[in-house]
mmCIF file of N, CA and C in Angstrom:
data_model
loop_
_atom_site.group_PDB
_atom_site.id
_atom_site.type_symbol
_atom_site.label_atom_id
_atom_site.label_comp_id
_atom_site.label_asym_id
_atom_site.label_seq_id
_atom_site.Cartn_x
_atom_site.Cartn_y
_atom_site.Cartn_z
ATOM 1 N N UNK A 1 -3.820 -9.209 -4.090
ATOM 2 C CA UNK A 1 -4.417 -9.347 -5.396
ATOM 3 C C UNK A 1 -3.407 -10.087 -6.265
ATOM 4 N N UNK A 2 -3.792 -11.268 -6.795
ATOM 5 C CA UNK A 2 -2.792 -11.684 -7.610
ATOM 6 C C UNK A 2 -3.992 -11.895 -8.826
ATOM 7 N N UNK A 3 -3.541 -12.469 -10.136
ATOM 8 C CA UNK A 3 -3.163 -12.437 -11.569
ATOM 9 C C UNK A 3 -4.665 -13.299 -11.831
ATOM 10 N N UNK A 4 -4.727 -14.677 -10.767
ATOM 11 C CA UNK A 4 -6.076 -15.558 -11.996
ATOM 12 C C UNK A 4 -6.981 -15.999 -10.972
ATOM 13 N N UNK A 5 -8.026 -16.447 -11.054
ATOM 14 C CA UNK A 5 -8.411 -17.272 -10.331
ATOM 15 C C UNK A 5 -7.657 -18.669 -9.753
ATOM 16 N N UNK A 6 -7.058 -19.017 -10.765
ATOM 17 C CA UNK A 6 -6.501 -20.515 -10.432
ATOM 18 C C UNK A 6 -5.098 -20.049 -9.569
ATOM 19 N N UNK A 7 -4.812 -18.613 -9.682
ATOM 20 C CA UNK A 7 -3.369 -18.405 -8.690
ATOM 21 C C UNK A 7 -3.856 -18.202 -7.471
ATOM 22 N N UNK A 8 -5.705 -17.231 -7.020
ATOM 23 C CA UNK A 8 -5.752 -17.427 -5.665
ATOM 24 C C UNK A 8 -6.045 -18.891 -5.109
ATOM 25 N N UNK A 9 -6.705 -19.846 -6.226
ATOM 26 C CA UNK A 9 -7.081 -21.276 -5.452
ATOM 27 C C UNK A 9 -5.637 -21.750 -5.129
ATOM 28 N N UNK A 10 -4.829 -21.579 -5.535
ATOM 29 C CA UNK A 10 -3.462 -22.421 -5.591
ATOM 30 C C UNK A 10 -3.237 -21.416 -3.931
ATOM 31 N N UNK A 11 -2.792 -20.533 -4.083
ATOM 32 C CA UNK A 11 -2.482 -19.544 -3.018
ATOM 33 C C UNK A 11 -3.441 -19.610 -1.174
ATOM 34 N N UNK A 12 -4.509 -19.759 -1.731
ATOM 35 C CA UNK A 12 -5.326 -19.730 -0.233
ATOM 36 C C UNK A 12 -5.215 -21.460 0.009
ATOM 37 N N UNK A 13 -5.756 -22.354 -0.968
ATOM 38 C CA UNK A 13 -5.646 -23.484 -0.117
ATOM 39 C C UNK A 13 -4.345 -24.243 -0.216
ATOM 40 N N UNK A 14 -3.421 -24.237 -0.795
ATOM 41 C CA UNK A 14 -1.747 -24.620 -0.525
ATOM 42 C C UNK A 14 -1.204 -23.672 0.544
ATOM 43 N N UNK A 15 -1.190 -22.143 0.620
ATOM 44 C CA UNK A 15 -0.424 -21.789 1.530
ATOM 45 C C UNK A 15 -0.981 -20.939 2.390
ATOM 46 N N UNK A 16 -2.113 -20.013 2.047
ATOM 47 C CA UNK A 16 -2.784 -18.697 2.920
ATOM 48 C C UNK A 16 -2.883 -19.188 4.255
ATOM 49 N N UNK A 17 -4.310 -20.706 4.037
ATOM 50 C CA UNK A 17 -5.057 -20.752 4.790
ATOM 51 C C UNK A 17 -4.012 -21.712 6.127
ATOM 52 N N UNK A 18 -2.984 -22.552 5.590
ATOM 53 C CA UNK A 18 -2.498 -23.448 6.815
ATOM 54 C C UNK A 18 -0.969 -22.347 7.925
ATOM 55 N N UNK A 19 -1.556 -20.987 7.248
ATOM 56 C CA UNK A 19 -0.989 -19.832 8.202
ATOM 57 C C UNK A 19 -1.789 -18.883 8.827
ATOM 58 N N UNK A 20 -2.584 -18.922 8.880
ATOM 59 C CA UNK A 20 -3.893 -18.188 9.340
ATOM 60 C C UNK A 20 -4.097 -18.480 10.857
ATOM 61 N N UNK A 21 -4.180 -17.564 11.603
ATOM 62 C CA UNK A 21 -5.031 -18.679 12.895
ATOM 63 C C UNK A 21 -6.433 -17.696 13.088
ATOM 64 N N UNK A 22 -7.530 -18.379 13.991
ATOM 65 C CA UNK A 22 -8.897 -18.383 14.152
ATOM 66 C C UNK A 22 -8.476 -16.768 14.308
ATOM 67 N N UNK A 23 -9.666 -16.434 13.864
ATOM 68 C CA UNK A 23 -9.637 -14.951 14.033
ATOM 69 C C UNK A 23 -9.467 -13.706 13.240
ATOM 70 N N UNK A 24 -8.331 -14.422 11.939
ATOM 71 C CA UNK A 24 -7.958 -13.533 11.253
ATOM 72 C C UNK A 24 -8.972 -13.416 10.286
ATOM 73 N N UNK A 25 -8.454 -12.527 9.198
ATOM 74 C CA UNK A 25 -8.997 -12.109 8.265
ATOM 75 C C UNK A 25 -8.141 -12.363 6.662
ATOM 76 N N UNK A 26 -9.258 -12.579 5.587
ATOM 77 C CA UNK A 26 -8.789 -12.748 4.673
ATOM 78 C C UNK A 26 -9.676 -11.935 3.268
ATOM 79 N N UNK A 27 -8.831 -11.012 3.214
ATOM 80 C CA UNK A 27 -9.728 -9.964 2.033
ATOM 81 C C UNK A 27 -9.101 -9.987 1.095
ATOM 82 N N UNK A 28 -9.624 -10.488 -0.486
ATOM 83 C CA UNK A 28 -9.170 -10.920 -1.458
ATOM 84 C C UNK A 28 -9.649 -9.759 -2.840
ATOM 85 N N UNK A 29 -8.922 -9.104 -3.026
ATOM 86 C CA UNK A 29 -8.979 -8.026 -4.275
ATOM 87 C C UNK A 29 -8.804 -8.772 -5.362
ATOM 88 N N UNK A 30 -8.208 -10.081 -5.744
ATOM 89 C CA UNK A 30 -8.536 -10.676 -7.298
ATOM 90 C C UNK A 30 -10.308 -10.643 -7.730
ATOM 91 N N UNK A 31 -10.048 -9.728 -9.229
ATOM 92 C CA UNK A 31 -11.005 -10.112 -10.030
ATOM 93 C C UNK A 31 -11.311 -11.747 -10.065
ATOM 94 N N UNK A 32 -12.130 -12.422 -9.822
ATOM 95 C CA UNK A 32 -12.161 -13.992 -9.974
ATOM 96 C C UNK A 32 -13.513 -14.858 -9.949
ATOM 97 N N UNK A 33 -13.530 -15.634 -9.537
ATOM 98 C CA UNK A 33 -15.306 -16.326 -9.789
ATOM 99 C C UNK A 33 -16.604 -15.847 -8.572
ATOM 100 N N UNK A 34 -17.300 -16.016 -8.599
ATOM 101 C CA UNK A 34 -18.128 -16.312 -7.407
ATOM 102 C C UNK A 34 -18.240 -17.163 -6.638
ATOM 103 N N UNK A 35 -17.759 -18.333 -7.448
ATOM 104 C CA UNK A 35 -18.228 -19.577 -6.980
ATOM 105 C C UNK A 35 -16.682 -20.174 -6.646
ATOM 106 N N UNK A 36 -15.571 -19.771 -6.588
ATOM 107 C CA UNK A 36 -14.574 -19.661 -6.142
ATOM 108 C C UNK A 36 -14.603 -18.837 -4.179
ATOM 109 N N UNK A 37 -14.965 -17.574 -4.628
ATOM 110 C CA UNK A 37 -15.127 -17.026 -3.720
ATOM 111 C C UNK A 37 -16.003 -17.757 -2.703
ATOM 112 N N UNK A 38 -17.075 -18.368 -2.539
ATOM 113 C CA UNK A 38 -18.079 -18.747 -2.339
ATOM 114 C C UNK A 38 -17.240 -20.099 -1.412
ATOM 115 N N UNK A 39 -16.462 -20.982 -2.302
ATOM 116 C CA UNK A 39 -15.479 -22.032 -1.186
ATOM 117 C C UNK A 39 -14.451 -21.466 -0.533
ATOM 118 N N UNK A 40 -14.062 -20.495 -0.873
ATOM 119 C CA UNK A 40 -13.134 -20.141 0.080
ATOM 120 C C UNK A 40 -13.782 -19.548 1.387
ATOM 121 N N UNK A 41 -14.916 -18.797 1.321
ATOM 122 C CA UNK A 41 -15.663 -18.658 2.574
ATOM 123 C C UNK A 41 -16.315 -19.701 3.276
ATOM 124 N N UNK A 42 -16.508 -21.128 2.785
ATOM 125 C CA UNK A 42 -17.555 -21.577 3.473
ATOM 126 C C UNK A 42 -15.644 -22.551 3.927
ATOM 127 N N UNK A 43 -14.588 -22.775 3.242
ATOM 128 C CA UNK A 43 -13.041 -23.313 3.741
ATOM 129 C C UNK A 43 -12.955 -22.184 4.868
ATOM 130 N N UNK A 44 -12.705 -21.230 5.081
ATOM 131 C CA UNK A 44 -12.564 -20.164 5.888
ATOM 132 C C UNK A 44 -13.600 -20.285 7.157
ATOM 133 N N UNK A 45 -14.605 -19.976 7.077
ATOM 134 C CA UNK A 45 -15.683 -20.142 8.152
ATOM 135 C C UNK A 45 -15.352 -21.517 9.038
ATOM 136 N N UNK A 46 -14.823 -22.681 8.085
ATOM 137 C CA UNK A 46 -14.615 -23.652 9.206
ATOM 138 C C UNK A 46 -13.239 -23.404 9.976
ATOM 139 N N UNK A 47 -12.549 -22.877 9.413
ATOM 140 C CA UNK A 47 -11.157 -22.418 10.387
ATOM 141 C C UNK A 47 -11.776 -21.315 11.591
ATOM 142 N N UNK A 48 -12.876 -20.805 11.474
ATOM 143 C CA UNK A 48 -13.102 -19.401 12.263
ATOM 144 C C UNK A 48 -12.055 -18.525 11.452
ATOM 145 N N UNK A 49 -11.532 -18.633 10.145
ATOM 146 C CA UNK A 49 -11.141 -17.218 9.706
ATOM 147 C C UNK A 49 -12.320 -16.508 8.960
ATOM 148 N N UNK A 50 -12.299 -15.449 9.329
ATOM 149 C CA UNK A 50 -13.126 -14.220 8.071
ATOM 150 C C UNK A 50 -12.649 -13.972 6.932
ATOM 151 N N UNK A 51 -13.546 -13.945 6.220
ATOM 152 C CA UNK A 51 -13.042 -13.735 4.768
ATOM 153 C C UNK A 51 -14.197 -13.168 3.930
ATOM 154 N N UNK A 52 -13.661 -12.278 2.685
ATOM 155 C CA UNK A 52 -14.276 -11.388 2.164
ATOM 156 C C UNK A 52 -13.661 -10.966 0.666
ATOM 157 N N UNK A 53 -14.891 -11.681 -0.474
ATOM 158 C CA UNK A 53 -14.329 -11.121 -1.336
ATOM 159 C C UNK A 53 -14.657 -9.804 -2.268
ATOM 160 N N UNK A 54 -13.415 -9.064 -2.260
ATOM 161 C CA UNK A 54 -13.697 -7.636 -2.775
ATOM 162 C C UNK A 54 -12.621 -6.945 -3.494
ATOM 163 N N UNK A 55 -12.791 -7.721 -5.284
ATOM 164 C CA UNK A 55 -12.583 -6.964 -5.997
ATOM 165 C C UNK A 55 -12.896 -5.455 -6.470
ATOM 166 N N UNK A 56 -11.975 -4.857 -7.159
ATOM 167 C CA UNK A 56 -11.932 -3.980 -6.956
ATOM 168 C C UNK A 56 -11.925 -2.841 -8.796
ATOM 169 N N UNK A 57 -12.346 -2.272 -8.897
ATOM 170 C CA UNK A 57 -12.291 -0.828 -10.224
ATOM 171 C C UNK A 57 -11.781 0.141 -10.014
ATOM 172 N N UNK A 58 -11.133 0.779 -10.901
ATOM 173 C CA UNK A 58 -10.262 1.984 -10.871
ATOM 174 C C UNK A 58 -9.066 1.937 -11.731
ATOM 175 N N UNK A 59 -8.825 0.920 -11.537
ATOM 176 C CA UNK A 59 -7.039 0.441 -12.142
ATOM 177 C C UNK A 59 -6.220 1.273 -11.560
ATOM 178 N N UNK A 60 -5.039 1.284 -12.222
ATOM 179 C CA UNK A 60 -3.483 1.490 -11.634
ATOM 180 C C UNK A 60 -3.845 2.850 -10.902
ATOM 181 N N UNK A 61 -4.288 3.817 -11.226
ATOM 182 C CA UNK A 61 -4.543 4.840 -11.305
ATOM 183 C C UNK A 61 -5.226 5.172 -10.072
ATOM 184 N N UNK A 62 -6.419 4.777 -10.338
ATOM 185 C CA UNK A 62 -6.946 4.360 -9.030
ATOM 186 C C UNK A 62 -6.698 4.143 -7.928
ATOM 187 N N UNK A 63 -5.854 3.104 -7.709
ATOM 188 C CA UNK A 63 -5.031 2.384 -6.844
ATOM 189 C C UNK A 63 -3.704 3.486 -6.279
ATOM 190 N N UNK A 64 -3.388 4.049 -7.048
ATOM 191 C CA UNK A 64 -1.957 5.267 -6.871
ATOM 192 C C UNK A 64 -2.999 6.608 -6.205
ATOM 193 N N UNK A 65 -3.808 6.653 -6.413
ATOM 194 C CA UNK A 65 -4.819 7.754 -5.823
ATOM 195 C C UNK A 65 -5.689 7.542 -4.891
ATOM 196 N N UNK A 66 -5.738 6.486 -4.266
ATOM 197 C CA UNK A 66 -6.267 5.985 -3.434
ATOM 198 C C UNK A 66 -8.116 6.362 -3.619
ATOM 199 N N UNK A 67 -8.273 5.825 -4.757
ATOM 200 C CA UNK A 67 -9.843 5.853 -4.998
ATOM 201 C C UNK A 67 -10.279 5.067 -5.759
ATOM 202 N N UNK A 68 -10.267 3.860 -5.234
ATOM 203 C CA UNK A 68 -10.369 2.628 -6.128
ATOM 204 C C UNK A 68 -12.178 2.373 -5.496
ATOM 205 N N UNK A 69 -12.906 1.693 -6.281
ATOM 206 C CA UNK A 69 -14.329 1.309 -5.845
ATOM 207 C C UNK A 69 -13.744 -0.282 -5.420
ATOM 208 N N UNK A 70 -14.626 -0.549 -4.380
ATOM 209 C CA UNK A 70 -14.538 -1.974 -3.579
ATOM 210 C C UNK A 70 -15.736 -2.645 -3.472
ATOM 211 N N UNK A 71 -16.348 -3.346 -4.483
ATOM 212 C CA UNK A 71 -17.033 -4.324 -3.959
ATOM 213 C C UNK A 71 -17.132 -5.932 -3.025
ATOM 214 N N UNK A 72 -17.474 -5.768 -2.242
ATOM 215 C CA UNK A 72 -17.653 -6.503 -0.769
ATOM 216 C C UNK A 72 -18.456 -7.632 -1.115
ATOM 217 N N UNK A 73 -18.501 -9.168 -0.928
ATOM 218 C CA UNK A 73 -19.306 -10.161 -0.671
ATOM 219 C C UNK A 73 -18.423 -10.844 0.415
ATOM 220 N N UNK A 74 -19.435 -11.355 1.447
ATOM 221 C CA UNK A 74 -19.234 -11.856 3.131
ATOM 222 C C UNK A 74 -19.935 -11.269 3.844
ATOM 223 N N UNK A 75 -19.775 -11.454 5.092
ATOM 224 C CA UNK A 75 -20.371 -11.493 6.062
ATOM 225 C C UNK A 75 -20.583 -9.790 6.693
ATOM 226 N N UNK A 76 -21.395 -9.392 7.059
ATOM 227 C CA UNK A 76 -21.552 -7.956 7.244
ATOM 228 C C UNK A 76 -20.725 -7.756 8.861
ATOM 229 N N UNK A 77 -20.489 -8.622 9.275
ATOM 230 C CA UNK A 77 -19.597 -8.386 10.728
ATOM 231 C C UNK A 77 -17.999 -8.428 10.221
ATOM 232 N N UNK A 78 -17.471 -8.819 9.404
ATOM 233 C CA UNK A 78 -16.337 -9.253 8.936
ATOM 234 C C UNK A 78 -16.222 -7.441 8.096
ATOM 235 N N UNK A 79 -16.815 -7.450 7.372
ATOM 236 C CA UNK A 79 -17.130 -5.883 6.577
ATOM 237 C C UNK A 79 -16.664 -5.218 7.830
ATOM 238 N N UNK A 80 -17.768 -4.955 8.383
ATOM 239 C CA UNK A 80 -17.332 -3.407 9.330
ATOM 240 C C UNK A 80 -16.226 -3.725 9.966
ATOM 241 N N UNK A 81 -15.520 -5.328 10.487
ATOM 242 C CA UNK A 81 -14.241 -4.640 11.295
ATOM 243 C C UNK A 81 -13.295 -4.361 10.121
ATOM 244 N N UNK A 82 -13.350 -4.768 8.364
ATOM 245 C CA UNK A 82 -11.924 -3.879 8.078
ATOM 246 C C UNK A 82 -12.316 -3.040 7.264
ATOM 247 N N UNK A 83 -13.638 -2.656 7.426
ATOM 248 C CA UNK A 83 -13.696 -1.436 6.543
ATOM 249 C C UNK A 83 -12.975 -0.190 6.619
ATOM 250 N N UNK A 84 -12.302 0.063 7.688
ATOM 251 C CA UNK A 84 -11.938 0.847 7.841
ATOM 252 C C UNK A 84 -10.328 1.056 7.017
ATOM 253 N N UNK A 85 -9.854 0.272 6.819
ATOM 254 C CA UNK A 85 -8.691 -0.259 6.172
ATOM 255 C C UNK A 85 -9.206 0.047 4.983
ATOM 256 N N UNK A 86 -10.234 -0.724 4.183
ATOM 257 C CA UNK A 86 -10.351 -0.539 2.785
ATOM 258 C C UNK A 86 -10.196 1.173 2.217
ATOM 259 N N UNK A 87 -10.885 1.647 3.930
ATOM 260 C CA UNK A 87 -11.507 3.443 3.403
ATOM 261 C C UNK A 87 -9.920 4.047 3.281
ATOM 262 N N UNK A 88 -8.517 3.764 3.467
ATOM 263 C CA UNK A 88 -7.605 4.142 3.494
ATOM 264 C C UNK A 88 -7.130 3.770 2.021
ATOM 265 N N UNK A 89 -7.461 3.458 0.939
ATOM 266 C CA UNK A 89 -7.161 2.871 -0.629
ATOM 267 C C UNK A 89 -8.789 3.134 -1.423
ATOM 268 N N UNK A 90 -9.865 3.199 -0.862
ATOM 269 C CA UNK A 90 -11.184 2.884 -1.639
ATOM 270 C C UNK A 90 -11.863 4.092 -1.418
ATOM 271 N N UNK A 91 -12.036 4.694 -2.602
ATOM 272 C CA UNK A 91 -13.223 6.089 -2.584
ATOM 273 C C UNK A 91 -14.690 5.606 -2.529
ATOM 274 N N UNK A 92 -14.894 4.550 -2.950
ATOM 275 C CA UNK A 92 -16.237 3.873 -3.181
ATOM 276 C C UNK A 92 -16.042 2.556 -2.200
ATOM 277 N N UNK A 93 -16.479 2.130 -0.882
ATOM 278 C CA UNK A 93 -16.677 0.616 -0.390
ATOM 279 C C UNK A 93 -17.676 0.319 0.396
ATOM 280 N N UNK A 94 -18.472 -0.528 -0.740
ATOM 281 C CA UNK A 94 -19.862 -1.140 -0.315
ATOM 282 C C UNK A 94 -19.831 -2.728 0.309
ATOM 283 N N UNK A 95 -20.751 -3.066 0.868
ATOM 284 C CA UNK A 95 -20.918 -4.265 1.200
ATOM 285 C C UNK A 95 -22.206 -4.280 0.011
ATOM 286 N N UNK A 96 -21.742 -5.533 -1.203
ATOM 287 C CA UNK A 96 -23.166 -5.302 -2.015
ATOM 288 C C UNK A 96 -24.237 -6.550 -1.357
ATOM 289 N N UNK A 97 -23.729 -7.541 -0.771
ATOM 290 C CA UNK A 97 -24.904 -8.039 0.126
ATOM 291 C C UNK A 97 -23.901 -8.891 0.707
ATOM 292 N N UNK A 98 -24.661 -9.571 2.273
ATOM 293 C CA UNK A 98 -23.623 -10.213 3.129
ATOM 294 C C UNK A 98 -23.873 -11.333 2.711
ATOM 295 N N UNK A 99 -23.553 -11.993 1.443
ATOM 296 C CA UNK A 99 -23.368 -13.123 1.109
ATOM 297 C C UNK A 99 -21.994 -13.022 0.300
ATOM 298 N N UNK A 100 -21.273 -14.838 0.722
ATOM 299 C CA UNK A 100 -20.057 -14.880 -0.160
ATOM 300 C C UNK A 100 -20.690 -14.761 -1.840
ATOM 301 N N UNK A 101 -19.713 -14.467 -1.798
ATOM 302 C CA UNK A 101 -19.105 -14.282 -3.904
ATOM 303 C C UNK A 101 -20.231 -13.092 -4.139
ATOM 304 N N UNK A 102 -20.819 -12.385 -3.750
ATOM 305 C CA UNK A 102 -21.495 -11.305 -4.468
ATOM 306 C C UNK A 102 -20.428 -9.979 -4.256
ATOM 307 N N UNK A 103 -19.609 -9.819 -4.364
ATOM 308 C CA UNK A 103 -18.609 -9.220 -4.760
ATOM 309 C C UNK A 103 -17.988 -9.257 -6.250
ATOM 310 N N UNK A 104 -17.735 -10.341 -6.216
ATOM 311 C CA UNK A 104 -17.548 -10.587 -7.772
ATOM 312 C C UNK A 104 -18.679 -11.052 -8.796
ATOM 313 N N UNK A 105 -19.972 -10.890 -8.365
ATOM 314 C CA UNK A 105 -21.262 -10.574 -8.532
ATOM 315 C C UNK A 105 -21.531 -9.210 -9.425
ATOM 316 N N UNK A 106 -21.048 -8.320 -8.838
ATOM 317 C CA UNK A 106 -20.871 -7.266 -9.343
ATOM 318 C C UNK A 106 -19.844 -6.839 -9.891
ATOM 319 N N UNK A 107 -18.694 -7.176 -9.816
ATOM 320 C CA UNK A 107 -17.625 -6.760 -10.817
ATOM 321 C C UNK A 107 -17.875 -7.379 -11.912
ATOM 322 N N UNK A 108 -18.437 -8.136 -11.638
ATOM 323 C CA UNK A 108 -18.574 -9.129 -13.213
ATOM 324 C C UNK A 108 -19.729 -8.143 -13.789
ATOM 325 N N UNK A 109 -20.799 -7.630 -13.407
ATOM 326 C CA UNK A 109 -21.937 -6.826 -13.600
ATOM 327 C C UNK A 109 -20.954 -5.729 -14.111
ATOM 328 N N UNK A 110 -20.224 -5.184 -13.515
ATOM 329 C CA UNK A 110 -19.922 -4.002 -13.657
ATOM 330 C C UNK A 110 -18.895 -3.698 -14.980
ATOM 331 N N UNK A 111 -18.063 -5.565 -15.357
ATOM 332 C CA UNK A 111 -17.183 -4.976 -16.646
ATOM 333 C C UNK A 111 -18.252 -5.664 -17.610
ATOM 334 N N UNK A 112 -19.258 -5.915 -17.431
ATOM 335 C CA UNK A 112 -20.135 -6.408 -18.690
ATOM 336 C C UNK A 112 -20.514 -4.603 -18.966
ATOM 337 N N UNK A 113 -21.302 -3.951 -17.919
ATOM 338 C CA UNK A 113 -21.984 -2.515 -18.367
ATOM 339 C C UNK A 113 -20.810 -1.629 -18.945
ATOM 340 N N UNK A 114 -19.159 -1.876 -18.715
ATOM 341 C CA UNK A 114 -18.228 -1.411 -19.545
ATOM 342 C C UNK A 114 -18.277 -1.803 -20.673
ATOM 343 N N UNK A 115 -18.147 -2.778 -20.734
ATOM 344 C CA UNK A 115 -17.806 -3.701 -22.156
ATOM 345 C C UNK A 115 -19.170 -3.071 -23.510
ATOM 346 N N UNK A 116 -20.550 -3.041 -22.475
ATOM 347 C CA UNK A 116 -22.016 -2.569 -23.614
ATOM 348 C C UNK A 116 -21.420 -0.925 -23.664
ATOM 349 N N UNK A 117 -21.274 -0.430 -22.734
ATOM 350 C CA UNK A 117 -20.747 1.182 -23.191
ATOM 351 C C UNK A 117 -19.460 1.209 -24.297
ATOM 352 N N UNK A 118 -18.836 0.835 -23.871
ATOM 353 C CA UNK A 118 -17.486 0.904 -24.823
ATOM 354 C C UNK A 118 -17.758 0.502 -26.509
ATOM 355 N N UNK A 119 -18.592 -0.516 -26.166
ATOM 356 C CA UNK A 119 -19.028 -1.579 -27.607
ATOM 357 C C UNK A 119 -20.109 0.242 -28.499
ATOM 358 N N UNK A 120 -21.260 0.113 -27.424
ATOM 359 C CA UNK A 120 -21.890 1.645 -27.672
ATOM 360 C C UNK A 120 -21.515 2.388 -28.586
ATOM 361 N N UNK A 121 -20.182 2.793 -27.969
ATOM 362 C CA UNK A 121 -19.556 3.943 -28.581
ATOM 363 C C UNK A 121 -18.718 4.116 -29.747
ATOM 364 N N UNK A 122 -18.202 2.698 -29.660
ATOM 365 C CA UNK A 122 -17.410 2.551 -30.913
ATOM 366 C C UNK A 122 -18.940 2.339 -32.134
ATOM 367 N N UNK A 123 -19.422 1.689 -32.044
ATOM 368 C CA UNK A 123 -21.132 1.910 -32.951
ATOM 369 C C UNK A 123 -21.013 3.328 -33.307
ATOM 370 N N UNK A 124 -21.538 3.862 -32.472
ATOM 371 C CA UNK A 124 -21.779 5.443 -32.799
ATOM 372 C C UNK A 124 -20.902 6.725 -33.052
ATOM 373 N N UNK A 125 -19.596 5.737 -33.576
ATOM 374 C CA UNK A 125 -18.732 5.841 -34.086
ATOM 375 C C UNK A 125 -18.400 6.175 -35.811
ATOM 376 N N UNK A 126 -18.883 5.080 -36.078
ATOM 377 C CA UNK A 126 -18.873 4.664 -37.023
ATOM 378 C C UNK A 126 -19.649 4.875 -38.387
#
């Protein structure tokens, strides 16, 4: 997980991907685009690497407690071989559909329904 979108594009296609060989796997926890995500799977698929993006909720906290939620976009064969890995850090890990970037499909879904609750409350606040 690193910091921006523009640090994983810099990161997977300058250095990830020309260390990779066929076979591996590439599971990406940056919050970041869809449509980011989306080239790095269809860059990936032509190497024969797997790849899967699945940001992640909980924060620090989360993460130190090993119950972070994982949303999944890729391939549903790529899912089950590291799901099992995720279940060792993730209280919550879905595949939300086996298409790239719907992972961050839903995180993006998911800090907008924060953002209307939070907004909510400070209203009824007031």
């Amino acid at each position: 997980m690193v910091g921006y979108p523009s640090d994983v594009e810099e990161l997977v296609f300058n250095k990830i991907l020309f260390n990779l060989k066929p076979g591996s796997f590439l599971v990406d926890h940056t919050t970041s685009s869809p449509a980011l995500a989306e080239k790095i799977y269809t860059e990936c698929a032509k190497r024969e690497i797997h790849s899967l993006d699945c940001p992640v909720s909980g924060g620090d906290v989360g993460a130190l407690n090993g119950c972070l939620s994982i949303m999944c976009g890729g391939d549903q064969q790529s899912f089950d071989k590291v799901k099992f890995i995720l279940d060792c850090y993730g209280k919550t890990v879905r595949l939300i559909a086996p298409k790239p970037g719907m992972g961050q499909q839903m995180k993006l879904a998911n800090q907008v329904t924060v953002a209307n609750n939070l907004l909510g409350l400070c209203e009824g606040m007031v």
